[in-house]
Tab-separated table of C-alpha atoms in Angstrom:
chain	number	residue	atom	x	y	z
S	232	MET	CA	-25.388	-19.118	10.506
S	233	ARG	CA	-28.714	-17.580	11.467
S	234	ARG	CA	-31.478	-17.340	8.859
S	235	THR	CA	-34.086	-14.616	8.813
S	236	THR	CA	-37.651	-14.900	7.696
S	237	GLY	CA	-39.628	-12.705	5.341
S	238	HIS	CA	-38.978	-11.329	1.884
S	239	CYS	CA	-35.289	-10.588	2.465
S	240	SER	CA	-34.314	-14.007	3.822
S	241	LEU	CA	-30.531	-13.893	3.911
S	242	SER	CA	-27.930	-14.088	6.656
S	243	ASP	CA	-27.041	-11.000	8.676
S	244	THR	CA	-24.356	-12.587	10.847
S	245	PRO	CA	-21.102	-12.043	8.911
S	246	VAL	CA	-17.744	-13.221	10.153
S	247	VAL	CA	-14.881	-12.015	7.985
S	248	SER	CA	-11.907	-14.162	7.149
S	249	SER	CA	-9.263	-11.915	5.630
S	250	VAL	CA	-5.571	-11.272	5.296
S	251	ALA	CA	-4.160	-9.603	8.402
S	252	ALA	CA	-3.594	-5.908	7.765
S	253	GLY	CA	-0.576	-3.846	8.596
S	254	ARG	CA	1.978	-6.573	9.267
S	255	LEU	CA	5.556	-6.519	8.094
S	256	PRO	CA	6.394	-9.659	6.093
S	257	ARG	CA	8.869	-12.191	7.414
S	258	GLY	CA	9.706	-13.732	4.068
S	259	ALA	CA	11.392	-12.448	0.925
S	260	ILE	CA	9.877	-10.130	-1.651
S	261	GLU	CA	10.722	-10.570	-5.316
S	262	ALA	CA	11.737	-7.394	-7.156
S	263	GLY	CA	12.411	-8.162	-10.805
S	264	PRO	CA	15.926	-9.622	-11.063
S	265	PHE	CA	16.520	-8.871	-7.384
S	266	ARG	CA	15.303	-10.424	-4.162
S	267	LEU	CA	14.654	-8.563	-0.927
S	268	ARG	CA	14.963	-10.756	2.145
S	269	PRO	CA	15.406	-10.296	5.906
S	270	LEU	CA	18.963	-9.838	7.081
S	271	ARG	CA	20.786	-12.799	8.640
S	272	PRO	CA	23.753	-12.909	11.051
S	273	ASP	CA	25.920	-14.483	8.357
S	274	ASP	CA	25.395	-11.402	6.172
S	275	ALA	CA	27.564	-9.333	8.503
S	276	ALA	CA	30.886	-9.860	6.696
S	277	VAL	CA	29.661	-8.870	3.258
S	278	ILE	CA	27.511	-6.005	4.594
S	279	HIS	CA	30.523	-4.627	6.468
S	280	ARG	CA	32.771	-4.907	3.405
S	281	LEU	CA	30.286	-3.077	1.174
S	282	VAL	CA	29.285	-0.278	3.544
S	283	ASN	CA	32.772	0.394	4.948
S	284	ASP	CA	33.588	2.283	1.762
S	285	TRP	CA	33.955	6.072	1.871
S	286	SER	CA	31.974	6.550	-1.339
S	287	VAL	CA	29.029	4.712	0.256
S	288	VAL	CA	29.165	5.630	3.933
S	289	ARG	CA	29.636	9.368	3.328
S	290	MET	CA	26.068	9.479	1.962
S	291	LEU	CA	24.557	7.701	4.986
S	292	SER	CA	23.695	9.993	7.867
S	293	ARG	CA	23.959	7.612	10.812
S	294	LEU	CA	27.127	5.645	10.093
S	295	PRO	CA	30.665	6.558	11.212
S	296	PHE	CA	33.778	5.970	9.138
S	297	PRO	CA	35.595	3.718	9.499
S	298	TYR	CA	32.625	1.502	10.291
S	299	PRO	CA	33.568	-1.180	12.875
S	300	ARG	CA	32.651	-4.778	12.131
S	301	SER	CA	31.166	-5.153	15.619
S	302	LEU	CA	28.566	-2.497	14.800
S	303	THR	CA	27.481	-4.522	11.799
S	304	ASP	CA	26.838	-7.595	13.933
S	305	ASP	CA	24.953	-5.548	16.532
S	306	TRP	CA	22.863	-3.768	13.899
S	307	ILE	CA	21.783	-6.976	12.162
S	308	ALA	CA	20.772	-8.449	15.513
S	309	SER	CA	18.749	-5.317	16.303
S	310	THR	CA	16.773	-5.570	13.051
S	311	ILE	CA	15.053	-8.717	14.326
S	312	ALA	CA	13.811	-6.991	17.483
S	313	GLU	CA	12.671	-3.937	15.501
S	314	HIS	CA	10.770	-6.162	13.103
S	315	ASP	CA	9.037	-8.016	15.925
S	316	ARG	CA	7.939	-4.726	17.489
S	317	GLY	CA	6.725	-3.428	14.132
S	318	ASP	CA	9.117	-0.470	14.344
S	319	ALA	CA	11.208	-1.146	11.259
S	320	TRP	CA	11.758	-3.532	8.388
S	321	HIS	CA	15.299	-4.084	7.087
S	322	LEU	CA	16.132	-6.214	4.067
S	323	ALA	CA	19.183	-7.355	2.172
S	324	VAL	CA	19.059	-6.554	-1.548
S	325	THR	CA	20.292	-9.704	-3.272
S	326	ARG	CA	20.729	-11.154	-6.739
S	327	GLN	CA	20.915	-14.761	-7.835
S	328	ASP	CA	24.254	-15.479	-9.503
S	329	GLY	CA	24.446	-19.038	-10.780
S	330	ASP	CA	23.894	-21.369	-7.860
S	331	GLY	CA	24.710	-18.699	-5.317
S	332	GLU	CA	23.372	-15.443	-3.970
S	333	THR	CA	25.111	-12.078	-4.037
S	334	VAL	CA	24.272	-9.395	-1.469
S	335	LEU	CA	24.261	-5.970	-3.152
S	336	GLY	CA	23.178	-3.673	-0.315
S	337	CYS	CA	20.340	-2.945	2.098
S	338	ILE	CA	16.952	-1.262	2.116
S	339	GLY	CA	14.632	-0.532	5.004
S	340	LEU	CA	11.547	1.225	6.308
S	341	ARG	CA	11.227	2.815	9.740
S	342	ILE	CA	7.590	2.976	10.844
S	343	ASP	CA	5.916	5.802	12.768
S	344	ALA	CA	2.525	4.213	13.426
S	345	PRO	CA	0.879	7.169	15.247
S	346	GLN	CA	1.722	9.473	12.322
S	347	LYS	CA	0.832	6.822	9.700
S	348	THR	CA	4.240	7.443	8.146
S	349	ALA	CA	7.233	5.357	7.134
S	350	THR	CA	10.756	6.538	6.316
S	351	LEU	CA	12.626	4.868	3.466
S	352	GLY	CA	16.379	4.321	3.466
S	353	TYR	CA	18.673	2.301	1.209
S	354	TRP	CA	22.210	1.894	-0.047
S	355	ILE	CA	23.921	-0.252	-2.680
S	356	GLY	CA	27.579	-1.323	-2.628
S	357	ARG	CA	29.811	0.468	-5.132
S	358	PRO	CA	30.525	-2.654	-7.257
S	359	TYR	CA	26.793	-2.829	-8.039
S	360	TRP	CA	26.092	0.792	-8.911
S	361	GLY	CA	24.376	1.135	-12.258
S	362	THR	CA	22.606	-2.247	-12.044
S	363	GLY	CA	19.192	-0.734	-11.283
S	364	ALA	CA	19.168	-2.373	-7.853
S	365	ALA	CA	18.461	0.842	-5.924
S	366	SER	CA	15.522	2.059	-8.019
S	367	THR	CA	14.000	-1.415	-8.396
S	368	ALA	CA	14.226	-2.217	-4.681
S	369	ALA	CA	13.050	1.232	-3.559
S	370	GLU	CA	10.029	1.204	-5.846
S	371	ARG	CA	9.098	-2.347	-4.863
S	372	VAL	CA	9.285	-1.620	-1.129
S	373	THR	CA	7.382	1.656	-1.515
S	374	ARG	CA	4.573	0.047	-3.485
S	375	TRP	CA	4.360	-2.872	-1.074
S	376	ALA	CA	4.260	-0.606	1.955
S	377	LEU	CA	1.586	1.754	0.620
S	378	ALA	CA	-0.534	-1.223	-0.399
S	379	ASN	CA	-0.171	-3.229	2.809
S	380	LEU	CA	0.782	-1.098	5.813
S	381	PRO	CA	-1.499	1.295	7.714
S	382	ILE	CA	0.428	4.333	6.477
S	383	ALA	CA	-0.597	7.338	4.414
S	384	ARG	CA	2.831	8.434	3.228
S	385	ILE	CA	6.492	7.486	2.937
S	386	THR	CA	9.244	10.031	3.456
S	387	ALA	CA	12.867	9.955	2.354
S	388	SER	CA	15.843	12.283	2.275
S	389	ALA	CA	19.052	12.472	0.292
S	390	ALA	CA	22.166	14.577	0.694
S	391	GLN	CA	22.047	17.376	-1.856
S	392	ASP	CA	25.358	16.201	-3.319
S	393	ASN	CA	23.965	12.645	-3.721
S	394	ALA	CA	22.698	13.072	-7.277
S	395	ALA	CA	22.221	9.338	-7.790
S	396	SER	CA	19.876	8.900	-4.816
S	397	ILE	CA	17.916	12.025	-5.732
S	398	ALA	CA	17.489	10.644	-9.260
S	399	VAL	CA	16.251	7.310	-7.878
S	400	LEU	CA	13.590	8.938	-5.712
S	401	ARG	CA	12.362	11.153	-8.528
S	402	LYS	CA	12.310	8.224	-10.951
S	403	ILE	CA	10.081	6.035	-8.774
S	404	GLY	CA	7.552	8.794	-8.075
S	405	PHE	CA	8.658	10.574	-4.921
S	406	ARG	CA	7.878	14.282	-4.754
S	407	GLU	CA	10.234	16.956	-3.401
S	408	VAL	CA	8.695	18.651	-0.365
S	409	GLY	CA	11.512	20.813	0.928
S	410	ALA	CA	15.064	20.975	2.184
S	411	GLY	CA	16.786	20.628	5.529
S	412	ARG	CA	19.995	19.699	7.260
S	413	GLN	CA	20.989	16.391	8.838
S	414	PRO	CA	24.078	15.247	10.721
S	415	PHE	CA	26.338	12.899	8.766
S	416	LEU	CA	28.581	11.078	11.235
S	417	ALA	CA	31.109	10.013	8.635
S	418	ARG	CA	31.555	13.625	7.465
S	419	GLY	CA	31.656	15.030	10.976
S	420	GLY	CA	28.832	17.542	10.812
S	421	GLU	CA	25.536	18.666	9.343
S	422	HIS	CA	24.953	18.822	5.601
S	423	PRO	CA	22.028	19.989	3.430
S	424	VAL	CA	19.502	17.380	2.332
S	425	THR	CA	16.537	17.312	-0.037
S	426	LEU	CA	13.316	15.988	1.510
S	427	PHE	CA	10.940	13.730	-0.410
S	428	GLU	CA	7.497	12.241	0.135
S	429	ALA	CA	5.273	9.694	-1.618
S	430	THR	CA	1.595	8.979	-1.053
S	431	HIS	CA	-0.851	6.734	-2.867
S	432	ALA	CA	-1.524	9.598	-5.276
S	433	ASP	CA	2.181	10.111	-6.084
S	434	MET	CA	3.163	6.592	-7.062
S	435	PRO	CA	2.627	5.830	-10.774
S	436	GLY	CA	-0.231	3.392	-11.287
S	437	LEU	CA	-1.435	3.507	-7.679
S	438	ALA	CA	-4.032	6.224	-7.980
S	439	THR	CA	-4.433	7.316	-11.576
S	440	ARG	CA	-7.498	5.302	-12.493
S	441	ASN	CA	-10.864	4.478	-11.100
S	442	PRO	CA	-10.343	1.883	-8.323
S	443	SER	CA	-13.237	-0.218	-9.604
S	444	GLU	CA	-12.121	-0.208	-13.237
S	445	ASP	CA	-9.299	-2.658	-13.896
S	446	ALA	CA	-10.172	-3.644	-17.456
S	447	ALA	CA	-7.542	-3.569	-20.189
S	448	PRO	CA	-7.399	-0.346	-22.235
S	449	ASP	CA	-9.491	-0.071	-25.391
S	450	PRO	CA	-7.143	-0.622	-28.397
S	451	SER	CA	-9.568	0.927	-30.920
S	452	PRO	CA	-8.573	4.095	-32.843
S	453	ALA	CA	-11.285	6.046	-31.029
S	454	ALA	CA	-9.608	5.255	-27.722
S	455	ALA	CA	-6.507	7.165	-28.832
S	456	VAL	CA	-8.475	10.426	-28.924
S	457	PRO	CA	-8.305	12.111	-25.501
S	458	ALA	CA	-11.874	12.467	-24.278
S	459	ARG	CA	-13.304	12.511	-20.819
S	460	ARG	CA	-15.911	9.823	-20.351
S	461	SER	CA	-18.397	8.907	-17.687
S	462	VAL	CA	-17.902	5.729	-15.692
S	463	LEU	CA	-20.741	4.152	-13.715
S	464	VAL	CA	-19.865	2.173	-10.594
S	465	ALA	CA	-22.118	0.665	-7.912
S	466	ALA	CA	-20.968	0.264	-4.307
S	467	ALA	CA	-22.406	-1.214	-1.126
S	468	ALA	CA	-22.164	-0.314	2.530
S	469	LEU	CA	-22.520	-3.762	4.099
S	470	LEU	CA	-23.645	-3.346	7.714
S	471	ASP	CA	-23.359	-5.974	10.431
S	472	ARG	CA	-25.382	-6.314	13.649
S	473	ASP	CA	-23.158	-3.773	15.410
S	474	ASN	CA	-23.666	-1.226	12.611
S	475	ARG	CA	-20.092	-1.676	11.463
S	476	VAL	CA	-19.303	-1.107	7.787
S	477	LEU	CA	-17.233	-3.512	5.697
S	478	LEU	CA	-14.255	-1.917	3.954
S	479	ALA	CA	-11.966	-3.583	1.433
S	480	ARG	CA	-8.338	-2.571	0.954
S	481	ARG	CA	-7.124	-2.775	-2.612
S	482	PRO	CA	-4.143	-5.153	-2.976
S	483	GLU	CA	-0.754	-4.406	-4.453
S	484	GLY	CA	-0.809	-4.391	-8.242
S	485	LYS	CA	-4.245	-2.789	-8.470
S	486	PRO	CA	-4.851	0.891	-9.212
S	487	MET	CA	-5.089	2.813	-5.936
S	488	ALA	CA	-3.469	-0.078	-4.071
S	489	GLY	CA	-3.569	0.387	-0.311
S	490	LEU	CA	-6.674	2.570	-0.249
S	491	TRP	CA	-9.868	1.375	1.431
S	492	GLU	CA	-13.172	1.325	-0.417
S	493	PHE	CA	-16.751	0.145	-0.230
S	494	PRO	CA	-17.168	-3.167	-2.113
S	495	GLY	CA	-18.605	-2.914	-5.592
S	496	GLY	CA	-17.570	-2.399	-9.168
S	497	LYS	CA	-18.239	-1.171	-12.655
S	498	ILE	CA	-21.738	-1.357	-14.124
S	499	GLU	CA	-21.489	-3.253	-17.390
S	500	GLN	CA	-23.578	-2.597	-20.459
S	501	ASP	CA	-27.229	-3.676	-20.058
S	502	GLU	CA	-26.809	-4.056	-16.262
S	503	THR	CA	-28.780	-2.151	-13.673
S	504	PRO	CA	-26.816	-0.834	-10.669
S	505	GLU	CA	-28.430	-3.552	-8.533
S	506	ASP	CA	-27.490	-6.282	-11.030
S	507	ALA	CA	-23.888	-5.060	-11.168
S	508	LEU	CA	-23.600	-4.869	-7.402
S	509	ILE	CA	-25.014	-8.354	-6.858
S	510	ARG	CA	-22.527	-9.712	-9.399
S	511	GLU	CA	-19.576	-7.814	-7.912
S	512	LEU	CA	-20.372	-8.864	-4.340
S	513	ARG	CA	-20.536	-12.482	-5.460
S	514	GLU	CA	-17.202	-12.235	-7.319
S	515	GLU	CA	-15.330	-10.157	-4.722
S	516	LEU	CA	-16.744	-11.516	-1.456
S	517	GLY	CA	-18.545	-14.763	-2.295
S	518	ILE	CA	-21.873	-13.558	-0.883
S	519	GLU	CA	-25.357	-13.698	-2.372
S	520	VAL	CA	-27.575	-10.645	-2.109
S	521	SER	CA	-31.217	-10.264	-3.054
S	522	PRO	CA	-32.246	-7.073	-4.917
S	523	ALA	CA	-34.805	-6.499	-2.143
S	524	CYS	CA	-31.932	-6.206	0.359
S	525	LEU	CA	-30.240	-3.314	-1.467
S	526	ALA	CA	-31.524	0.046	-0.267
S	527	PRO	CA	-30.438	3.096	-2.329
S	528	PHE	CA	-28.757	5.536	0.060
S	529	THR	CA	-26.796	8.244	-1.777
S	530	PHE	CA	-24.409	8.717	-4.678
S	531	ALA	CA	-21.030	10.239	-5.472
S	532	SER	CA	-20.165	12.320	-8.525
S	533	HIS	CA	-16.423	12.891	-8.841
S	534	ASP	CA	-14.154	14.230	-11.574
S	535	TYR	CA	-10.928	12.203	-11.799
S	536	GLY	CA	-9.618	14.320	-14.646
S	537	THR	CA	-9.531	11.704	-17.393
S	538	PHE	CA	-13.022	10.438	-16.562
S	539	HIS	CA	-16.027	11.343	-14.437
S	540	LEU	CA	-17.225	8.810	-11.890
S	541	LEU	CA	-20.869	8.406	-10.903
S	542	MET	CA	-21.294	5.924	-8.051
S	543	PRO	CA	-24.572	5.075	-6.276
S	544	LEU	CA	-24.129	3.670	-2.765
S	545	PHE	CA	-26.579	1.061	-1.467
S	546	LEU	CA	-27.096	-0.061	2.121
S	547	CYS	CA	-27.249	-3.787	2.742
S	548	ARG	CA	-27.824	-5.567	6.065
S	549	ARG	CA	-28.658	-9.099	4.911
S	550	TRP	CA	-26.895	-11.581	2.668
S	551	LYS	CA	-26.063	-15.237	2.382
S	552	HIS	CA	-22.632	-16.763	3.144
S	553	THR	CA	-19.641	-15.215	4.891
S	554	PRO	CA	-17.842	-12.293	3.205
S	555	THR	CA	-14.454	-13.618	2.175
S	556	ALA	CA	-11.623	-11.866	0.349
S	557	ARG	CA	-11.529	-13.495	-3.089
S	558	GLU	CA	-9.352	-11.006	-4.965
S	559	GLY	CA	-6.401	-10.546	-2.622
S	560	GLN	CA	-7.988	-7.625	-0.799
S	561	THR	CA	-7.959	-7.107	2.953
S	562	LEU	CA	-11.354	-6.860	4.656
S	563	ARG	CA	-12.132	-4.995	7.846
S	564	TRP	CA	-15.302	-4.157	9.776
S	565	VAL	CA	-15.183	-0.509	10.846
S	566	HIS	CA	-17.412	1.554	13.133
S	567	ALA	CA	-18.810	4.659	11.437
S	568	ALA	CA	-16.898	6.963	13.785
S	569	GLU	CA	-13.614	5.371	12.610
S	570	LEU	CA	-14.204	5.564	8.848
S	571	ALA	CA	-12.209	8.774	8.524
S	572	ASP	CA	-9.129	6.924	9.828
S	573	TYR	CA	-8.979	4.818	6.670
S	574	PRO	CA	-7.459	6.414	3.530
S	575	MET	CA	-10.005	6.191	0.681
S	576	PRO	CA	-10.272	7.219	-2.971
S	577	ALA	CA	-11.564	10.763	-3.357
S	578	ALA	CA	-14.937	9.584	-4.685
S	579	ASP	CA	-15.649	7.581	-1.504
S	580	LEU	CA	-14.895	10.364	0.980
S	581	PRO	CA	-18.315	12.115	0.793
S	582	PHE	CA	-19.951	8.898	2.023
S	583	ILE	CA	-18.194	9.084	5.397
S	584	PRO	CA	-20.177	11.902	7.074
S	585	LEU	CA	-23.463	10.561	5.702
S	586	LEU	CA	-22.840	7.092	7.110
S	587	ARG	CA	-21.631	8.579	10.379
S	588	ASP	CA	-24.894	10.523	10.718
S	589	LEU	CA	-26.963	7.479	9.820
S	590	LEU	CA	-25.259	4.996	12.104
């Protein structure tokens, strides 16, 4: 690691070690009492038994009825190839029952990378209706995808006579965006469908609070009185030798999960913006920054509705140690011309043209 001389004597040769972005997982995902895992060839018998049911298959647009067992085997085999290409992600919805596992249905995402969109689909076998499996699995997959995949939205559709599926999508935060018609093979023709969409802003808890403010709510009586407050946050545009900017993607479970931001955080009481930023960069990235290396650049003033955010942005080209993701975030170095390709919180967006002009 190269050292510089002079007053600001910190490293300016960062190499980021971070979680790979935009990859579909190969393992299982826990979803409350359910488990979502990749399909296996030995699932074919139970999958065929559950889906080859008129009450189930009539609501699925692409499946014929009766549904041949051979198609089940071929479809499960195809899910592996689709996963490897990054085209789709299909999972069995399962539940632990004693020492064994029960397959309840399937859920999947089909990815359209150029459009930064994924399409959600799912079904649950009739014996397991009413267990909460559909809503739990759909919400878990949606949250995971928005937090981890390079997508800006997830779409879904449901036959207009499929009240249960429509209720699931509404419950987990999807927004109705229109109506259309789709062919349903089992029914032998086209039928009306309701179209849905979810973005980071639509999912409950993903984009309702300041991305840098994760503290527990104030339990005092005064906190129960609705009042808009001002929140002070400091952020840094860390610049490497190639004038690339470091962005951090907020991990699943955090407010605004899946959005990219400039590293930083809330300014605590009795802290200066520089003090807060030095502390946050140490905690989030494990780097040490001298106050002399923070150059005030611009600021953002944004109304989030329940609070008003004021955020100064500092430029920083020198620091000590290698930026490393310490809070589950994904890190990526981005050229200024590409910043607009990364979905960001509304308060960060005004920084993009200013950095593009500077760099």
